[in-house]
Amino acid sequence: MLALLCCCLLLAARCSDTWNVPGPGQPSSDLAAQIRDMYAKVMEIWRALTQRREADGGQDAGLHAVCRVQPSATLDAAQPRVTGLILFRQQGPGTKLEAFFDLEGFPAEPNSSSRAIHVHRFGDLSQGCESTGPHYNPLAVAHPQHPGDFGNFMVRDGRLWKYRAGLAASLAGPHSIVGRAVVVHAGEDDLGRGGTQASLEHGNAGHRLACCVVGASGSAPWARQAQEHAERWKRRRESGCATA
Ligand SMILES: [Cu+2]
Ligand SMILES: [Zn+2]
């Protein structure tokens, strides 16, 4: 698209210069006026594209999505209320997905625990996380080869905070996860090694604590999270140095 615009710009600029003063055998002033109009329109489209890129965060023109995690509506009172944010970025179609997971509300156990997170088929929270259906499985393969099998995440002091890259899910194309649900489970994913049919369907990850629907977004939430992530790592490094 941009390459085409560049060609049009060069052609229009060249024609506009050449035909400003019509001479013998040169196109009429009508044609010159049409070319100048075309040039002006191309410039207008170019400016609009540039402004849109700037409004969308400048250099980061990839695909983005957000998922605001809420406790399942069908949880009983004894279950932890997990909330937070999951952000996705994909630099372009065909590239691997990156994600920030930032969740809190898990029991603050003395030892860290491991919780499974997956993409489920439906973005339907009408019956809490139960109505999100099975794992999203567009290629009819076994767990944990589903595109949204994000695996296990360590929870420390009731908090899950992780950046992951190289994820197989996509925000574009026929297997896009936009509009589908992300589910946070109470237990650990056995990654298909449980020796049962259930293990090959969902990894025996326990009941559904919390979930959200993936929605397309601009790049601003990702940029904020990336900055916060960098600051947290800096604080961790500094506190590590101070105690070393
Ligand atoms: Cu799941
Ligand atoms: Zn799965």
GROMACS .gro file of C-alpha atoms and ligand atoms in nm:
model
  246
    1MET     CA    1   0.000   0.000   0.000
    2LEU     CA    2   0.272   0.247   0.101
    3ALA     CA    3   0.490   0.142  -0.192
    4LEU     CA    4   0.197   0.208  -0.428
    5LEU     CA    5   0.141   0.547  -0.273
    6CYS     CA    6   0.511   0.632  -0.314
    7CYS     CA    7   0.495   0.540  -0.685
    8CYS     CA    8   0.182   0.755  -0.728
    9LEU     CA    9   0.351   1.043  -0.547
   10LEU     CA   10   0.663   1.026  -0.766
   11LEU     CA   11   0.459   0.992  -1.085
   12ALA     CA   12   0.221   1.270  -0.989
   13ALA     CA   13   0.505   1.502  -0.881
   14ARG     CA   14   0.693   1.437  -1.206
   15CYS     CA   15   0.383   1.489  -1.421
   16SER     CA   16   0.281   1.798  -1.227
   17ASP     CA   17   0.623   1.962  -1.281
   18THR     CA   18   0.639   1.865  -1.646
   19TRP     CA   19   0.287   1.983  -1.732
   20ASN     CA   20   0.271   2.306  -1.540
   21VAL     CA   21   0.344   2.497  -1.862
   22PRO     CA   22   0.177   2.327  -2.159
   23GLY     CA   23   0.378   2.344  -2.482
   24PRO     CA   24   0.338   2.213  -2.835
   25GLY     CA   25   0.230   1.848  -2.833
   26GLN     CA   26   0.187   1.848  -2.453
   27PRO     CA   27  -0.135   1.750  -2.272
   28SER     CA   28  -0.407   2.008  -2.228
   29SER     CA   29  -0.442   2.219  -1.916
   30ASP     CA   30  -0.746   2.002  -1.824
   31LEU     CA   31  -0.525   1.697  -1.800
   32ALA     CA   32  -0.264   1.893  -1.603
   33ALA     CA   33  -0.538   2.004  -1.362
   34GLN     CA   34  -0.656   1.644  -1.320
   35ILE     CA   35  -0.303   1.532  -1.242
   36ARG     CA   36  -0.261   1.813  -0.988
   37ASP     CA   37  -0.591   1.700  -0.826
   38MET     CA   38  -0.465   1.345  -0.815
   39TYR     CA   39  -0.140   1.465  -0.659
   40ALA     CA   40  -0.333   1.659  -0.394
   41LYS     CA   41  -0.548   1.353  -0.316
   42VAL     CA   42  -0.246   1.125  -0.284
   43MET     CA   43  -0.086   1.378  -0.048
   44GLU     CA   44  -0.408   1.387   0.154
   45ILE     CA   45  -0.413   1.005   0.188
   46TRP     CA   46  -0.044   1.006   0.280
   47ARG     CA   47  -0.101   1.268   0.554
   48ALA     CA   48  -0.401   1.072   0.689
   49LEU     CA   49  -0.195   0.750   0.702
   50THR     CA   50   0.092   0.927   0.878
   51GLN     CA   51  -0.140   1.088   1.133
   52ARG     CA   52  -0.310   0.754   1.202
   53ARG     CA   53   0.027   0.588   1.267
   54GLU     CA   54   0.123   0.869   1.505
   55ALA     CA   55  -0.213   0.852   1.688
   56ASP     CA   56  -0.172   0.476   1.717
   57GLY     CA   57   0.158   0.504   1.901
   58GLY     CA   58   0.409   0.599   1.635
   59GLN     CA   59   0.637   0.311   1.546
   60ASP     CA   60   0.422   0.031   1.694
   61ALA     CA   61   0.182  -0.042   1.410
   62GLY     CA   62   0.121  -0.410   1.501
   63LEU     CA   63  -0.206  -0.571   1.600
   64HIS     CA   64  -0.311  -0.534   1.962
   65ALA     CA   65  -0.579  -0.677   2.189
   66VAL     CA   66  -0.685  -0.653   2.552
   67CYS     CA   67  -0.864  -0.898   2.779
   68ARG     CA   68  -0.991  -0.767   3.117
   69VAL     CA   69  -1.008  -1.067   3.349
   70GLN     CA   70  -1.301  -1.098   3.590
   71PRO     CA   71  -1.392  -1.371   3.841
   72SER     CA   72  -1.632  -1.629   3.702
   73ALA     CA   73  -1.996  -1.545   3.782
   74THR     CA   74  -2.056  -1.905   3.890
   75LEU     CA   75  -1.784  -1.917   4.159
   76ASP     CA   76  -1.884  -2.004   4.512
   77ALA     CA   77  -1.789  -1.770   4.795
   78ALA     CA   78  -1.490  -1.980   4.900
   79GLN     CA   79  -1.307  -1.934   4.569
   80PRO     CA   80  -1.047  -1.663   4.510
   81ARG     CA   81  -1.157  -1.359   4.307
   82VAL     CA   82  -0.897  -1.323   4.034
   83THR     CA   83  -0.889  -1.000   3.835
   84GLY     CA   84  -0.643  -0.829   3.603
   85LEU     CA   85  -0.538  -0.765   3.250
   86ILE     CA   86  -0.399  -0.973   2.965
   87LEU     CA   87  -0.255  -0.779   2.671
   88PHE     CA   88  -0.160  -0.915   2.331
   89ARG     CA   89   0.058  -0.782   2.051
   90GLN     CA   90   0.137  -0.928   1.711
   91GLN     CA   91   0.379  -0.740   1.487
   92GLY     CA   92   0.196  -0.857   1.173
   93PRO     CA   93   0.003  -1.151   1.025
   94GLY     CA   94   0.214  -1.467   1.034
   95THR     CA   95   0.436  -1.347   1.321
   96LYS     CA   96   0.426  -1.497   1.670
   97LEU     CA   97   0.210  -1.346   1.941
   98GLU     CA   98   0.344  -1.175   2.256
   99ALA     CA   99   0.146  -1.127   2.576
  100PHE     CA  100   0.158  -0.964   2.918
  101PHE     CA  101  -0.031  -1.143   3.194
  102ASP     CA  102  -0.097  -0.933   3.503
  103LEU     CA  103  -0.340  -1.096   3.746
  104GLU     CA  104  -0.403  -1.074   4.119
  105GLY     CA  105  -0.638  -1.217   4.379
  106PHE     CA  106  -0.496  -1.569   4.404
  107PRO     CA  107  -0.455  -1.708   4.755
  108ALA     CA  108  -0.132  -1.571   4.903
  109GLU     CA  109   0.013  -1.916   4.972
  110PRO     CA  110   0.355  -1.945   5.135
  111ASN     CA  111   0.486  -2.142   4.835
  112SER     CA  112   0.438  -2.044   4.474
  113SER     CA  113   0.169  -2.233   4.281
  114SER     CA  114   0.114  -2.298   3.913
  115ARG     CA  115  -0.205  -2.208   3.724
  116ALA     CA  116  -0.310  -2.289   3.369
  117ILE     CA  117  -0.432  -2.030   3.120
  118HIS     CA  118  -0.594  -2.116   2.785
  119VAL     CA  119  -0.799  -1.965   2.505
  120HIS     CA  120  -1.146  -2.118   2.500
  121ARG     CA  121  -1.375  -2.138   2.201
  122PHE     CA  122  -1.653  -1.890   2.279
  123GLY     CA  123  -1.646  -1.529   2.395
  124ASP     CA  124  -1.966  -1.602   2.583
  125LEU     CA  125  -1.963  -1.515   2.955
  126SER     CA  126  -2.342  -1.537   3.000
  127GLN     CA  127  -2.297  -1.832   3.241
  128GLY     CA  128  -1.968  -1.709   3.378
  129CYS     CA  129  -1.659  -1.886   3.245
  130GLU     CA  130  -1.858  -2.207   3.201
  131SER     CA  131  -2.019  -2.080   2.879
  132THR     CA  132  -1.682  -2.023   2.706
  133GLY     CA  133  -1.690  -2.385   2.585
  134PRO     CA  134  -1.388  -2.615   2.533
  135HIS     CA  135  -1.037  -2.512   2.430
  136TYR     CA  136  -1.025  -2.321   2.102
  137ASN     CA  137  -0.921  -2.598   1.861
  138PRO     CA  138  -0.959  -2.490   1.496
  139LEU     CA  139  -0.722  -2.758   1.362
  140ALA     CA  140  -0.877  -3.050   1.557
  141VAL     CA  141  -0.555  -3.145   1.737
  142ALA     CA  142  -0.492  -3.274   2.088
  143HIS     CA  143  -0.408  -3.065   2.392
  144PRO     CA  144  -0.158  -2.900   2.447
  145GLN     CA  145  -0.120  -2.822   2.073
  146HIS     CA  146  -0.419  -2.588   2.066
  147PRO     CA  147  -0.313  -2.237   1.958
  148GLY     CA  148  -0.429  -2.085   2.286
  149ASP     CA  149  -0.262  -2.337   2.519
  150PHE     CA  150  -0.051  -2.083   2.704
  151GLY     CA  151   0.058  -2.340   2.964
  152ASN     CA  152   0.131  -2.288   3.332
  153PHE     CA  153   0.213  -1.968   3.517
  154MET     CA  154   0.375  -1.928   3.855
  155VAL     CA  155   0.179  -1.735   4.115
  156ARG     CA  156   0.376  -1.566   4.391
  157ASP     CA  157   0.220  -1.384   4.684
  158GLY     CA  158  -0.120  -1.404   4.518
  159ARG     CA  159   0.004  -1.239   4.199
  160LEU     CA  160   0.071  -1.365   3.848
  161TRP     CA  161   0.285  -1.136   3.638
  162LYS     CA  162   0.450  -1.259   3.321
  163TYR     CA  163   0.558  -1.156   2.973
  164ARG     CA  164   0.561  -1.432   2.710
  165ALA     CA  165   0.664  -1.429   2.346
  166GLY     CA  166   0.644  -1.687   2.069
  167LEU     CA  167   0.283  -1.782   2.137
  168ALA     CA  168   0.105  -1.976   1.861
  169ALA     CA  169  -0.228  -1.793   1.882
  170SER     CA  170  -0.304  -1.515   1.634
  171LEU     CA  171  -0.494  -1.187   1.632
  172ALA     CA  172  -0.552  -1.206   1.255
  173GLY     CA  173  -0.671  -1.450   0.993
  174PRO     CA  174  -0.929  -1.729   1.006
  175HIS     CA  175  -0.799  -1.857   1.341
  176SER     CA  176  -0.793  -1.522   1.517
  177ILE     CA  177  -0.859  -1.538   1.892
  178VAL     CA  178  -1.026  -1.194   1.891
  179GLY     CA  179  -1.378  -1.242   2.027
  180ARG     CA  180  -1.287  -1.565   2.204
  181ALA     CA  181  -1.226  -1.614   2.576
  182VAL     CA  182  -0.917  -1.653   2.789
  183VAL     CA  183  -0.975  -1.870   3.097
  184VAL     CA  184  -0.764  -1.879   3.415
  185HIS     CA  185  -0.785  -2.215   3.591
  186ALA     CA  186  -0.759  -2.312   3.956
  187GLY     CA  187  -0.503  -2.584   3.889
  188GLU     CA  188  -0.201  -2.681   3.690
  189ASP     CA  189  -0.212  -2.803   3.329
  190ASP     CA  190  -0.079  -3.161   3.296
  191LEU     CA  191   0.016  -3.072   2.934
  192GLY     CA  192  -0.147  -3.384   2.791
  193ARG     CA  193   0.064  -3.622   3.000
  194GLY     CA  194  -0.218  -3.741   3.226
  195GLY     CA  195  -0.284  -4.060   3.029
  196THR     CA  196  -0.656  -3.990   2.991
  197GLN     CA  197  -0.883  -3.848   2.723
  198ALA     CA  198  -0.950  -3.548   2.946
  199SER     CA  199  -0.578  -3.475   2.959
  200LEU     CA  200  -0.571  -3.459   2.577
  201GLU     CA  201  -0.871  -3.225   2.574
  202HIS     CA  202  -0.799  -2.976   2.851
  203GLY     CA  203  -0.500  -3.083   3.059
  204ASN     CA  204  -0.704  -3.144   3.376
  205ALA     CA  205  -0.641  -2.787   3.482
  206GLY     CA  206  -0.922  -2.769   3.735
  207HIS     CA  207  -1.220  -2.541   3.749
  208ARG     CA  208  -1.246  -2.201   3.587
  209LEU     CA  209  -1.160  -1.922   3.827
  210ALA     CA  210  -1.174  -1.621   3.598
  211CYS     CA  211  -1.203  -1.528   3.232
  212CYS     CA  212  -1.232  -1.250   2.978
  213VAL     CA  213  -1.311  -1.189   2.611
  214VAL     CA  214  -1.026  -1.083   2.380
  215GLY     CA  215  -1.102  -0.748   2.215
  216ALA     CA  216  -0.908  -0.556   1.952
  217SER     CA  217  -0.737  -0.243   2.087
  218GLY     CA  218  -0.494   0.035   2.003
  219SER     CA  219  -0.130   0.016   2.105
  220ALA     CA  220  -0.153   0.245   2.412
  221PRO     CA  221  -0.234  -0.028   2.675
  222TRP     CA  222   0.058  -0.235   2.546
  223ALA     CA  223   0.295   0.062   2.557
  224ARG     CA  224   0.191   0.139   2.920
  225GLN     CA  225   0.236  -0.223   3.026
  226ALA     CA  226   0.575  -0.249   2.853
  227GLN     CA  227   0.694   0.062   3.036
  228GLU     CA  228   0.566  -0.069   3.369
  229HIS     CA  229   0.730  -0.406   3.299
  230ALA     CA  230   1.066  -0.238   3.231
  231GLU     CA  231   1.036  -0.030   3.550
  232ARG     CA  232   0.951  -0.336   3.759
  233TRP     CA  233   1.252  -0.524   3.625
  234LYS     CA  234   1.471  -0.223   3.699
  235ARG     CA  235   1.340  -0.210   4.060
  236ARG     CA  236   1.396  -0.586   4.097
  237ARG     CA  237   1.752  -0.558   3.970
  238GLU     CA  238   1.821  -0.263   4.200
  239SER     CA  239   1.675  -0.439   4.506
  240GLY     CA  240   1.872  -0.753   4.411
  241CYS     CA  241   2.193  -0.548   4.396
  242ALA     CA  242   2.113  -0.379   4.729
  243THR     CA  243   2.066  -0.713   4.909
  244ALA     CA  244   2.358  -0.890   4.738
  245CU      CU  245  -0.886  -2.383   2.991
  246ZN      ZN  246  -0.572  -2.708   2.501
   0.00000   0.00000   0.00000
